[in-house]
Amino acid sequence: MGREDVKRLEIIDPGHPPPVWAALRNEAERAAREEGGLASLLNAVILSHNTLGDALSYQLARKLGDQELRAMSLRDIAEQAYDARPDLVDIAEADLKAVFERDPACKGYVQPFLFFKGFLALQTQRMAHWLWHEGRDTMAFYLQSRMSEVFQVDIHPATKIGSGVFIDHGTGIVIGETAVIGDDCSLLQGVTLGGTGAERGDRHPKIGKGVLLGAGAKVLGNITIGDHAKIASGSVVLKPVPAHCTAAGVPARLVNCPTCDEPARSMDHTLAEAVYDYVI
């Protein structure tokens, strides 16, 4: 089932779109028929499970397991997290929908579930975040380390991240301990949410809802980025950015307020007031 097939299913009854888990299974069944060489993988990761949480715990364990902590042990940890916090599965579903809706290269749900390291890294951090609040700091840091090694995404276990978050590509993303990311945000590769020195305490950015963080954007210090703001690619932001505004440059300045209504959903990286000195 391709992207347009899923879209058509949603159009049939806009008020009751097909559940993500059902759509994921349907896609996996079709892919298994079309690509026999991947049938075993699709069956093991998706088709042999009864729920999204079961499949996700298997997939994360398969990706993160190593010689020190075997996949079965990791799967037990994931299942503990999902049993204790069933909403983590709902949040994972919202994240999966965000990928499909915002990434024009995404053909369906199987693609990010199996292959997109941004989605998988985010679910790893959510599991580590649960461990952190259970007082299991060492295991949480272990998962952070494995996330960095496997997915090239480094997010502290204590970071608070909302639902419906889209991490596109993922490579080189670094997010610090006291950072907060609101619901429905989109982050591209190379984003850093960091501090400005060696001070301890609350030292990292607070990102509002629906914010778009462009590729290579650096937001530093305990500053607030308002809801539905946009940080242009390659920018270095050292001061707060109001809601619905765009910041661009090094150091960043405000270039237009308001910006587009929902930049994280539209993935609109254009700058309305930019002046280009070349002629096409």
Short mmCIF file of C-alpha atoms in Angstrom, two decimals:
data_model
loop_
_atom_site.label_atom_id
_atom_site.label_comp_id
_atom_site.label_asym_id
_atom_site.label_seq_id
_atom_site.Cartn_x
_atom_site.Cartn_y
_atom_site.Cartn_z
CA MET A 1 0.00 0.00 0.00
CA GLY A 2 1.54 3.29 -1.12
CA ARG A 3 1.07 6.83 0.12
CA GLU A 4 -1.87 7.55 -2.17
CA ASP A 5 -3.56 4.27 -1.18
CA VAL A 6 -3.49 5.31 2.48
CA LYS A 7 -4.71 8.80 1.59
CA ARG A 8 -7.63 7.33 -0.35
CA LEU A 9 -8.61 5.20 2.64
CA GLU A 10 -8.70 8.32 4.80
CA ILE A 11 -10.80 10.21 2.26
CA ILE A 12 -13.45 7.45 2.20
CA ASP A 13 -14.50 8.37 5.73
CA PRO A 14 -12.64 11.49 6.90
CA GLY A 15 -14.23 11.24 10.33
CA HIS A 16 -12.94 7.72 10.93
CA PRO A 17 -9.52 7.27 9.28
CA PRO A 18 -8.06 3.75 9.44
CA PRO A 19 -6.11 3.07 12.63
CA VAL A 20 -2.36 3.32 12.20
CA TRP A 21 -1.83 -0.25 13.38
CA ALA A 22 -4.32 -1.63 10.84
CA ALA A 23 -2.78 0.42 8.04
CA LEU A 24 0.72 -0.68 9.07
CA ARG A 25 -0.28 -4.35 8.97
CA ASN A 26 -1.99 -3.97 5.60
CA GLU A 27 1.09 -2.34 4.13
CA ALA A 28 3.33 -5.04 5.61
CA GLU A 29 1.18 -7.81 4.14
CA ARG A 30 1.36 -6.25 0.70
CA ALA A 31 5.10 -5.64 0.95
CA ALA A 32 5.67 -9.26 2.03
CA ARG A 33 3.86 -10.48 -1.09
CA GLU A 34 5.73 -8.10 -3.38
CA GLU A 35 9.21 -8.50 -1.84
CA GLY A 36 9.60 -12.13 -0.86
CA GLY A 37 13.13 -11.53 0.38
CA LEU A 38 11.76 -9.27 3.11
CA ALA A 39 8.78 -11.45 4.05
CA SER A 40 10.59 -12.95 7.03
CA LEU A 41 11.57 -9.50 8.35
CA LEU A 42 8.07 -8.10 7.91
CA ASN A 43 6.54 -11.09 9.64
CA ALA A 44 8.96 -10.96 12.57
CA VAL A 45 8.72 -7.22 13.14
CA ILE A 46 5.08 -6.48 12.32
CA LEU A 47 2.80 -9.31 11.20
CA SER A 48 3.46 -11.72 14.06
CA HIS A 49 2.31 -9.15 16.67
CA ASN A 50 -1.15 -8.22 17.87
CA THR A 51 -0.59 -4.59 18.84
CA LEU A 52 1.53 -1.62 17.86
CA GLY A 53 3.22 -1.71 21.27
CA ASP A 54 4.25 -5.36 20.83
CA ALA A 55 5.67 -4.67 17.39
CA LEU A 56 7.47 -1.53 18.52
CA SER A 57 9.07 -3.25 21.52
CA TYR A 58 10.35 -5.97 19.17
CA GLN A 59 11.65 -3.47 16.63
CA LEU A 60 13.49 -1.33 19.20
CA ALA A 61 15.03 -4.41 20.80
CA ARG A 62 16.13 -5.69 17.40
CA LYS A 63 17.79 -2.39 16.57
CA LEU A 64 19.38 -1.61 19.94
CA GLY A 65 20.43 -5.02 21.27
CA ASP A 66 24.17 -5.73 21.46
CA GLN A 67 26.66 -8.02 23.19
CA GLU A 68 26.23 -6.30 26.56
CA LEU A 69 22.44 -6.12 26.58
CA ARG A 70 20.72 -8.70 24.42
CA ALA A 71 17.61 -7.95 22.40
CA MET A 72 15.37 -10.06 24.64
CA SER A 73 16.38 -8.04 27.70
CA LEU A 74 15.73 -4.81 25.88
CA ARG A 75 12.36 -6.05 24.75
CA ASP A 76 11.47 -6.78 28.38
CA ILE A 77 12.34 -3.18 29.28
CA ALA A 78 10.21 -1.81 26.43
CA GLU A 79 7.27 -3.99 27.48
CA GLN A 80 7.64 -2.79 31.07
CA ALA A 81 7.52 0.80 29.86
CA TYR A 82 4.44 0.24 27.69
CA ASP A 83 2.64 -1.69 30.42
CA ALA A 84 3.31 1.08 32.94
CA ARG A 85 2.62 3.90 30.46
CA PRO A 86 0.14 2.76 27.78
CA ASP A 87 0.02 6.34 26.53
CA LEU A 88 3.56 5.87 25.19
CA VAL A 89 2.09 3.66 22.47
CA ASP A 90 -0.50 6.33 21.67
CA ILE A 91 2.31 8.89 21.47
CA ALA A 92 4.32 6.60 19.18
CA GLU A 93 1.25 6.35 16.93
CA ALA A 94 1.01 10.16 16.82
CA ASP A 95 4.73 10.34 15.96
CA LEU A 96 4.26 7.79 13.17
CA LYS A 97 1.35 9.76 11.71
CA ALA A 98 3.45 12.93 11.88
CA VAL A 99 6.15 11.33 9.74
CA PHE A 100 3.64 10.17 7.15
CA GLU A 101 1.81 13.49 6.99
CA ARG A 102 4.86 15.78 6.87
CA ASP A 103 7.51 13.86 4.91
CA PRO A 104 6.72 13.88 1.17
CA ALA A 105 9.24 11.06 0.67
CA CYS A 106 7.32 8.78 3.05
CA LYS A 107 5.15 6.25 1.19
CA GLY A 108 3.29 4.82 4.17
CA TYR A 109 3.77 3.61 7.74
CA VAL A 110 6.04 0.61 7.12
CA GLN A 111 8.85 2.80 5.81
CA PRO A 112 9.38 4.90 8.97
CA PHE A 113 8.56 2.01 11.31
CA LEU A 114 11.30 -0.16 9.82
CA PHE A 115 13.85 2.27 8.48
CA PHE A 116 13.58 5.91 9.66
CA LYS A 117 16.12 6.50 12.40
CA GLY A 118 14.51 9.76 13.50
CA PHE A 119 11.31 7.94 14.45
CA LEU A 120 13.18 5.03 16.06
CA ALA A 121 15.53 7.32 18.01
CA LEU A 122 12.55 9.26 19.34
CA GLN A 123 10.87 6.07 20.59
CA THR A 124 14.15 5.03 22.21
CA GLN A 125 14.33 8.35 24.06
CA ARG A 126 10.75 7.94 25.24
CA MET A 127 11.65 4.57 26.74
CA ALA A 128 14.79 6.07 28.33
CA HIS A 129 12.69 8.95 29.70
CA TRP A 130 10.42 6.45 31.45
CA LEU A 131 13.47 4.71 32.94
CA TRP A 132 14.81 8.09 34.10
CA HIS A 133 11.65 8.80 36.06
CA GLU A 134 11.74 5.29 37.52
CA GLY A 135 15.13 6.12 39.03
CA ARG A 136 16.96 3.78 36.63
CA ASP A 137 19.49 6.37 35.51
CA THR A 138 22.21 3.95 34.42
CA MET A 139 19.92 2.01 32.09
CA ALA A 140 18.52 5.27 30.74
CA PHE A 141 22.03 6.50 29.93
CA TYR A 142 22.80 3.14 28.33
CA LEU A 143 19.87 3.61 25.95
CA GLN A 144 21.01 7.17 25.21
CA SER A 145 24.43 5.81 24.30
CA ARG A 146 22.97 3.10 22.07
CA MET A 147 20.66 5.64 20.42
CA SER A 148 23.65 7.79 19.58
CA GLU A 149 25.69 4.86 18.27
CA VAL A 150 22.92 3.31 16.17
CA PHE A 151 20.89 6.32 14.99
CA GLN A 152 23.38 9.24 15.30
CA VAL A 153 20.82 11.07 17.48
CA ASP A 154 21.83 12.13 21.00
CA ILE A 155 18.93 13.11 23.29
CA HIS A 156 19.27 13.16 27.06
CA PRO A 157 16.84 10.82 28.87
CA ALA A 158 15.49 13.69 30.98
CA THR A 159 14.42 15.77 27.97
CA LYS A 160 10.65 16.34 27.91
CA ILE A 161 9.17 15.76 24.44
CA GLY A 162 5.53 16.13 23.44
CA SER A 163 3.56 13.95 21.04
CA GLY A 164 3.25 14.13 17.27
CA VAL A 165 6.93 15.06 16.91
CA PHE A 166 8.71 14.53 13.58
CA ILE A 167 12.49 14.11 13.45
CA ASP A 168 13.45 14.18 9.76
CA HIS A 169 16.66 12.32 8.84
CA GLY A 170 17.92 12.67 12.41
CA THR A 171 21.68 12.60 11.84
CA GLY A 172 23.55 14.92 14.17
CA ILE A 173 20.68 15.98 16.41
CA VAL A 174 21.80 16.84 19.97
CA ILE A 175 19.31 17.78 22.71
CA GLY A 176 20.26 18.58 26.29
CA GLU A 177 18.95 17.49 29.67
CA THR A 178 16.62 20.36 30.57
CA ALA A 179 15.27 21.01 27.09
CA VAL A 180 11.52 20.82 26.49
CA ILE A 181 9.88 20.19 23.11
CA GLY A 182 6.17 20.79 22.68
CA ASP A 183 3.60 18.79 20.74
CA ASP A 184 3.63 18.66 16.93
CA CYS A 185 7.15 20.03 16.42
CA SER A 186 9.37 19.15 13.45
CA LEU A 187 13.17 18.94 13.65
CA LEU A 188 15.60 18.37 10.80
CA GLN A 189 19.10 16.98 10.83
CA GLY A 190 21.85 18.74 12.74
CA VAL A 191 19.58 20.56 15.18
CA THR A 192 21.14 21.36 18.56
CA LEU A 193 19.19 22.38 21.65
CA GLY A 194 22.08 23.12 23.96
CA GLY A 195 23.46 25.28 26.73
CA THR A 196 25.75 28.29 26.62
CA GLY A 197 28.30 27.29 29.24
CA ALA A 198 29.22 24.89 32.02
CA GLU A 199 26.51 26.04 34.43
CA ARG A 200 24.23 23.43 35.95
CA GLY A 201 20.49 23.62 36.46
CA ASP A 202 17.86 24.69 33.95
CA ARG A 203 20.05 25.64 31.00
CA HIS A 204 18.43 24.41 27.77
CA PRO A 205 15.76 25.78 25.39
CA LYS A 206 12.01 25.44 25.81
CA ILE A 207 10.40 24.83 22.43
CA GLY A 208 6.69 25.57 22.12
CA LYS A 209 4.05 23.68 20.18
CA GLY A 210 4.19 23.32 16.41
CA VAL A 211 7.69 24.79 16.02
CA LEU A 212 9.78 24.07 12.91
CA LEU A 213 13.55 23.76 13.52
CA GLY A 214 15.43 23.78 10.22
CA ALA A 215 18.51 21.75 9.34
CA GLY A 216 21.55 22.73 11.38
CA ALA A 217 19.67 25.18 13.60
CA LYS A 218 21.33 25.82 16.97
CA VAL A 219 19.16 27.07 19.82
CA LEU A 220 21.28 27.73 22.90
CA GLY A 221 20.50 28.61 26.49
CA ASN A 222 17.43 28.64 28.70
CA ILE A 223 15.31 30.59 26.22
CA THR A 224 11.78 30.12 24.94
CA ILE A 225 10.78 29.57 21.33
CA GLY A 226 7.09 30.45 21.08
CA ASP A 227 4.35 28.28 19.62
CA HIS A 228 4.37 27.87 15.83
CA ALA A 229 7.63 29.75 15.43
CA LYS A 230 10.14 28.85 12.75
CA ILE A 231 13.94 28.68 13.07
CA ALA A 232 15.64 28.88 9.69
CA SER A 233 18.26 26.34 8.66
CA GLY A 234 21.78 27.10 9.89
CA SER A 235 20.66 29.77 12.36
CA VAL A 236 22.15 30.34 15.82
CA VAL A 237 19.47 31.48 18.24
CA LEU A 238 20.57 33.02 21.55
CA LYS A 239 17.48 35.05 22.46
CA PRO A 240 13.79 34.16 22.85
CA VAL A 241 11.65 34.02 19.72
CA PRO A 242 7.99 35.11 19.99
CA ALA A 243 5.17 32.84 18.92
CA HIS A 244 4.40 32.74 15.17
CA CYS A 245 7.69 34.43 14.24
CA THR A 246 10.63 33.36 12.09
CA ALA A 247 14.23 33.72 13.26
CA ALA A 248 17.13 33.45 10.82
CA GLY A 249 20.83 34.19 10.70
CA VAL A 250 24.00 34.04 12.82
CA PRO A 251 23.20 35.36 15.33
CA ALA A 252 19.53 35.01 14.51
CA ARG A 253 17.17 37.96 14.09
CA LEU A 254 13.44 38.07 13.49
CA VAL A 255 12.71 38.23 9.76
CA ASN A 256 8.93 38.04 9.70
CA CYS A 257 6.06 38.00 12.18
CA PRO A 258 3.74 36.32 11.80
CA THR A 259 5.13 33.35 9.93
CA CYS A 260 2.89 30.73 8.29
CA ASP A 261 0.15 29.32 10.53
CA GLU A 262 1.57 25.82 11.16
CA PRO A 263 5.19 25.69 9.96
CA ALA A 264 5.92 22.30 11.56
CA ARG A 265 3.04 20.70 9.66
CA SER A 266 3.58 22.43 6.33
CA MET A 267 7.39 22.08 6.60
CA ASP A 268 7.62 25.51 4.97
CA HIS A 269 11.27 26.58 5.11
CA THR A 270 10.93 29.72 3.00
CA LEU A 271 11.75 33.18 4.32
CA ALA A 272 9.22 35.79 3.25
CA GLU A 273 11.55 38.77 3.68
CA ALA A 274 14.74 37.19 2.33
CA VAL A 275 16.45 39.13 -0.48
CA TYR A 276 18.41 37.15 -3.06
CA ASP A 277 21.13 38.92 -5.03
CA TYR A 278 21.20 36.59 -8.01
CA VAL A 279 19.07 36.36 -11.11
CA ILE A 280 17.66 33.11 -12.46
#
